[in-house]
Short mmCIF file of C-alpha atoms and ligand atoms in Angstrom, two decimals:
data_model
loop_
_atom_site.label_atom_id
_atom_site.label_comp_id
_atom_site.label_asym_id
_atom_site.label_seq_id
_atom_site.Cartn_x
_atom_site.Cartn_y
_atom_site.Cartn_z
CA MET T 166 153.08 50.24 -124.27
CA ASP T 167 152.50 47.24 -122.03
CA GLY T 168 154.71 44.67 -123.67
CA GLY T 169 154.07 42.12 -120.90
CA ALA T 170 150.81 41.03 -122.46
CA ARG T 171 152.16 40.47 -125.99
CA ARG T 172 150.99 37.26 -127.61
CA ARG T 173 153.28 34.91 -129.47
CA ARG T 174 150.67 34.16 -132.15
CA PRO T 175 149.35 37.06 -134.27
CA LEU T 176 145.87 38.16 -133.20
CA ARG T 177 143.59 39.35 -135.98
CA ALA T 178 140.42 40.78 -134.53
CA VAL T 179 137.61 43.22 -135.27
CA LEU T 180 135.78 45.57 -132.90
CA LEU T 181 132.16 45.84 -134.00
CA GLY T 182 129.61 48.26 -132.60
CA ALA T 183 127.35 51.21 -133.24
CA PRO T 184 128.60 54.81 -133.45
CA GLY T 185 129.63 55.83 -129.92
CA SER T 186 129.89 52.26 -128.61
CA GLY T 187 133.54 52.84 -127.72
CA LYS T 188 135.34 51.10 -130.59
CA GLY T 189 137.99 53.80 -130.97
CA THR T 190 138.52 54.18 -127.23
CA GLN T 191 138.91 50.45 -126.74
CA ALA T 192 140.89 49.75 -129.92
CA GLU T 193 143.81 51.90 -128.76
CA ARG T 194 143.85 50.41 -125.27
CA ILE T 195 143.49 46.79 -126.35
CA ALA T 196 145.91 47.04 -129.27
CA SER T 197 148.58 48.54 -127.06
CA ARG T 198 148.08 45.75 -124.49
CA LEU T 199 148.34 43.09 -127.20
CA GLY T 200 151.18 44.70 -129.14
CA VAL T 201 149.26 44.93 -132.43
CA PRO T 202 148.26 48.05 -134.40
CA ALA T 203 144.78 49.52 -133.94
CA ILE T 204 143.48 50.21 -137.43
CA SER T 205 140.62 52.71 -137.52
CA THR T 206 139.16 53.31 -140.96
CA GLY T 207 137.32 56.38 -139.59
CA ASP T 208 140.61 57.91 -138.40
CA MET T 209 142.34 57.03 -141.69
CA LEU T 210 139.58 58.72 -143.68
CA ARG T 211 139.52 61.80 -141.39
CA ASP T 212 143.31 62.14 -141.87
CA GLN T 213 142.78 62.14 -145.63
CA VAL T 214 140.04 64.76 -145.37
CA ALA T 215 142.23 66.95 -143.13
CA ALA T 216 145.16 66.64 -145.57
CA GLY T 217 142.91 67.52 -148.52
CA THR T 218 144.03 64.50 -150.57
CA GLU T 219 142.09 63.21 -153.58
CA LEU T 220 140.65 60.43 -151.41
CA GLY T 221 139.79 62.96 -148.70
CA LEU T 222 137.90 65.12 -151.19
CA ARG T 223 135.98 62.07 -152.43
CA VAL T 224 134.83 60.96 -148.97
CA ARG T 225 134.37 64.29 -147.17
CA ASP T 226 130.70 64.87 -148.00
CA VAL T 227 129.76 61.21 -147.53
CA MET T 228 131.22 61.23 -144.02
CA ALA T 229 129.67 64.59 -143.15
CA ALA T 230 126.26 63.16 -144.07
CA GLY T 231 126.76 60.05 -141.92
CA SER T 232 126.65 57.70 -144.92
CA LEU T 233 129.08 54.92 -145.74
CA VAL T 234 131.99 55.32 -148.13
CA GLU T 235 131.73 52.91 -151.10
CA ASP T 236 132.84 49.33 -150.48
CA ASP T 237 135.31 49.37 -153.41
CA LEU T 238 137.08 52.46 -152.12
CA MET T 239 137.25 51.00 -148.60
CA ALA T 240 138.63 47.72 -149.98
CA GLU T 241 141.58 49.59 -151.45
CA VAL T 242 142.19 51.59 -148.23
CA VAL T 243 142.15 48.44 -146.09
CA ARG T 244 144.17 46.33 -148.55
CA ALA T 245 146.97 48.91 -148.52
CA ARG T 246 146.91 49.21 -144.72
CA LEU T 247 146.92 45.47 -144.02
CA ALA T 248 149.85 45.03 -146.41
CA ARG T 249 152.07 47.20 -144.19
CA SER T 250 154.69 45.39 -142.13
CA ASP T 251 153.22 46.23 -138.70
CA ALA T 252 149.97 44.44 -139.57
CA GLN T 253 151.76 41.15 -140.32
CA ARG T 254 151.94 40.38 -136.60
CA GLY T 255 148.20 40.91 -136.20
CA PHE T 256 145.82 43.85 -135.89
CA LEU T 257 142.69 45.16 -134.27
CA LEU T 258 140.28 46.67 -136.78
CA ASP T 259 137.95 49.49 -135.66
CA GLY T 260 135.22 50.48 -138.10
CA TYR T 261 135.86 47.82 -140.74
CA PRO T 262 134.06 45.78 -141.93
CA ARG T 263 130.74 47.63 -141.92
CA THR T 264 128.84 45.74 -144.62
CA THR T 265 128.59 42.10 -145.65
CA VAL T 266 130.51 42.94 -148.82
CA GLN T 267 133.32 44.40 -146.68
CA ALA T 268 133.34 41.28 -144.48
CA GLU T 269 133.75 39.13 -147.59
CA THR T 270 136.50 41.42 -148.84
CA LEU T 271 138.34 41.09 -145.54
CA GLU T 272 138.12 37.29 -145.71
CA ARG T 273 139.49 37.38 -149.24
CA LEU T 274 142.36 39.75 -148.33
CA LEU T 275 143.36 37.58 -145.36
CA GLY T 276 142.88 34.34 -147.28
CA ALA T 277 145.39 35.53 -149.89
CA THR T 278 148.10 35.08 -147.23
CA ASP T 279 146.52 32.03 -145.57
CA ALA T 280 145.48 34.17 -142.62
CA ARG T 281 142.04 34.40 -141.03
CA LEU T 282 140.17 36.35 -138.38
CA ASP T 283 140.42 35.09 -134.82
CA ALA T 284 137.55 37.01 -133.23
CA VAL T 285 134.95 39.73 -133.67
CA VAL T 286 134.05 41.59 -130.47
CA LEU T 287 130.65 43.31 -130.40
CA LEU T 288 130.40 46.26 -127.99
CA GLU T 289 126.78 46.43 -126.85
CA VAL T 290 125.50 49.82 -125.64
CA PRO T 291 121.86 51.05 -125.38
CA GLU T 292 120.85 53.53 -128.08
CA GLU T 293 120.12 56.43 -125.70
CA ILE T 294 123.67 56.17 -124.30
CA LEU T 295 125.14 56.10 -127.82
CA VAL T 296 123.38 59.36 -128.64
CA LEU T 297 124.48 61.03 -125.40
CA ARG T 298 128.09 59.97 -125.92
CA THR T 299 128.36 61.15 -129.53
CA LEU T 300 126.56 64.44 -128.94
CA GLY T 301 128.85 65.10 -125.99
CA ARG T 302 131.91 64.98 -128.22
CA GLN T 303 131.46 67.52 -131.06
CA ARG T 304 133.22 65.81 -133.96
CA ALA T 305 132.16 67.19 -137.37
CA ASP T 306 129.70 64.30 -137.85
CA ASP T 307 128.34 64.45 -134.29
CA ARG T 308 125.40 66.78 -135.04
CA GLU T 309 122.16 65.20 -133.84
CA ASP T 310 120.63 64.64 -137.31
CA VAL T 311 123.89 63.09 -138.56
CA VAL T 312 124.22 60.90 -135.45
CA ARG T 313 120.67 59.61 -136.03
CA GLU T 314 121.56 58.84 -139.65
CA ARG T 315 124.78 57.05 -138.61
CA LEU T 316 122.74 54.92 -136.21
CA ARG T 317 120.16 54.16 -138.91
CA VAL T 318 122.92 53.15 -141.34
CA TYR T 319 124.48 50.97 -138.62
CA ARG T 320 121.20 49.12 -138.01
CA GLU T 321 120.60 48.62 -141.73
CA LYS T 322 124.07 47.86 -143.11
CA THR T 323 126.33 46.84 -140.23
CA GLU T 324 124.14 45.01 -137.73
CA PRO T 325 123.67 42.05 -140.12
CA LEU T 326 127.35 41.31 -139.49
CA VAL T 327 126.42 40.15 -135.98
CA GLY T 328 124.64 37.14 -137.45
CA TYR T 329 127.31 36.75 -140.13
CA TYR T 330 130.10 36.37 -137.57
CA GLN T 331 127.97 34.46 -135.09
CA GLY T 332 127.39 31.88 -137.82
CA ARG T 333 131.16 31.58 -138.23
CA GLY T 334 131.70 31.08 -134.49
CA LEU T 335 133.76 34.28 -134.21
CA LEU T 336 131.41 36.62 -132.32
CA ARG T 337 132.09 37.66 -128.71
CA ARG T 338 129.58 39.97 -126.97
CA VAL T 339 130.80 42.55 -124.45
CA ASP T 340 128.73 44.98 -122.37
CA GLY T 341 130.07 48.35 -123.53
CA ASP T 342 127.93 50.30 -121.06
CA GLN T 343 130.33 50.20 -118.15
CA ALA T 344 133.47 52.10 -117.16
CA VAL T 345 136.16 52.22 -119.86
CA GLU T 346 138.60 50.09 -117.80
CA ARG T 347 135.96 47.42 -117.21
CA VAL T 348 135.13 47.26 -120.92
CA THR T 349 138.84 46.89 -121.70
CA ALA T 350 139.13 44.00 -119.24
CA ALA T 351 136.05 42.31 -120.67
CA VAL T 352 137.29 42.65 -124.26
CA LEU T 353 140.71 41.27 -123.31
CA ALA T 354 139.03 38.37 -121.52
CA SER T 355 136.88 37.68 -124.58
CA LEU T 356 140.05 37.51 -126.66
CA GLY T 357 141.63 35.13 -124.22
CA GLY T 358 144.21 37.77 -123.18
P1 AP5 U 645 134.02 56.03 -137.48
O1 AP5 U 645 135.09 56.96 -137.12
O2 AP5 U 645 134.29 54.58 -137.50
O3 AP5 U 645 132.78 56.40 -136.59
P2 AP5 U 645 131.64 55.55 -135.87
O4 AP5 U 645 131.54 54.10 -136.18
O5 AP5 U 645 130.41 56.35 -136.13
O6 AP5 U 645 132.12 55.50 -134.44
P3 AP5 U 645 132.52 56.66 -133.44
O7 AP5 U 645 133.93 57.07 -133.70
O8 AP5 U 645 131.49 57.72 -133.36
O9 AP5 U 645 132.36 55.84 -132.11
P4 AP5 U 645 133.26 54.71 -131.47
O10 AP5 U 645 132.47 53.44 -131.41
O11 AP5 U 645 134.63 54.66 -132.07
O12 AP5 U 645 133.31 55.26 -130.00
P5 AP5 U 645 134.42 56.20 -129.33
O13 AP5 U 645 135.48 55.37 -128.72
O14 AP5 U 645 134.83 57.26 -130.31
O15 AP5 U 645 133.46 56.39 -138.95
C1 AP5 U 645 133.14 57.71 -139.31
C2 AP5 U 645 132.66 57.74 -140.75
O16 AP5 U 645 133.71 57.27 -141.62
C3 AP5 U 645 131.48 56.82 -141.07
O17 AP5 U 645 130.24 57.41 -140.74
C4 AP5 U 645 131.67 56.61 -142.57
O18 AP5 U 645 131.23 57.73 -143.30
C5 AP5 U 645 133.18 56.51 -142.71
N1 AP5 U 645 133.69 55.12 -142.59
C6 AP5 U 645 134.55 54.66 -141.68
N2 AP5 U 645 134.79 53.34 -141.86
C7 AP5 U 645 134.05 52.99 -142.94
C8 AP5 U 645 133.85 51.76 -143.61
N3 AP5 U 645 134.44 50.62 -143.20
N4 AP5 U 645 133.00 51.74 -144.67
C9 AP5 U 645 132.40 52.87 -145.10
N5 AP5 U 645 132.54 54.07 -144.51
C10 AP5 U 645 133.35 54.13 -143.42
O19 AP5 U 645 133.55 56.83 -128.14
C11 AP5 U 645 132.53 57.77 -128.40
C12 AP5 U 645 132.45 58.73 -127.19
O20 AP5 U 645 132.08 57.97 -126.04
C13 AP5 U 645 133.80 59.39 -126.85
O21 AP5 U 645 133.56 60.69 -126.41
C14 AP5 U 645 134.36 58.51 -125.72
O22 AP5 U 645 135.19 59.22 -124.86
C15 AP5 U 645 133.08 58.07 -125.03
N6 AP5 U 645 133.20 56.73 -124.41
C16 AP5 U 645 133.79 55.64 -124.96
N7 AP5 U 645 133.69 54.58 -124.13
C17 AP5 U 645 133.01 55.02 -123.02
C18 AP5 U 645 132.58 54.40 -121.80
N8 AP5 U 645 132.82 53.09 -121.54
N9 AP5 U 645 131.90 55.14 -120.91
C19 AP5 U 645 131.63 56.45 -121.17
N10 AP5 U 645 132.02 57.12 -122.30
C20 AP5 U 645 132.69 56.40 -123.22
#
């Protein structure tokens, strides 16, 4: 981990973007540079599915179909994760929030401890590149019909968050269609790091 870039003040940020935009790739890199945990709700859910837990059994088919897990269930997953000690010094969320209800839940969870979001970084990537990237990977939900559904769900349920966060002065736009290292540098710059 590069501890040289650690911030004194906790950074609470969200990476927003369509499936395949590079949220997971960038979250790990940025979080390690900033010394905060990368919190991926997709990874957390996949771990539960792999372990065959009750939660995993509840979300398995929803994820396989490319749909969104219910907001109430996600609220509980994220509440428990943000309450852990490593998230008290900040965090970088990848894959949450994905709906306006989830954005309101996040505000409420943070507000309960007088905390608030510092920034929301939108990774912008053309749709044809998103499809190429996801189909090139072969995760269980990377079949072409499921990828198309995930993109449709993103446009319908998640894209409205761009305006939501823009209206709150939190949105930063980054060109995600460039080399991984360049995207990392642009995201860090957008966060003032
Ligand atoms: P999630 O795991 O969040 O999937 P996603 O949003 O569809 O995103 P991906 O993981 O496909 O893409 P990414 O943007 O992270 O890009 P990545 O870095 O992997 O969610 C999966 C499912 O879980 C959802 O469909 C839903 O069912 C459920 N879920 C999760 N959170 C939820 C929530 N909050 N509410 C409800 N349901 C929820 O990169 C993709 C590929 O591109 C990789 O191969 C990578 O190597 C490559 N790549 C990355 N960057 C570059 C680059 N700059 N140049 C070239 N290639 C690149």
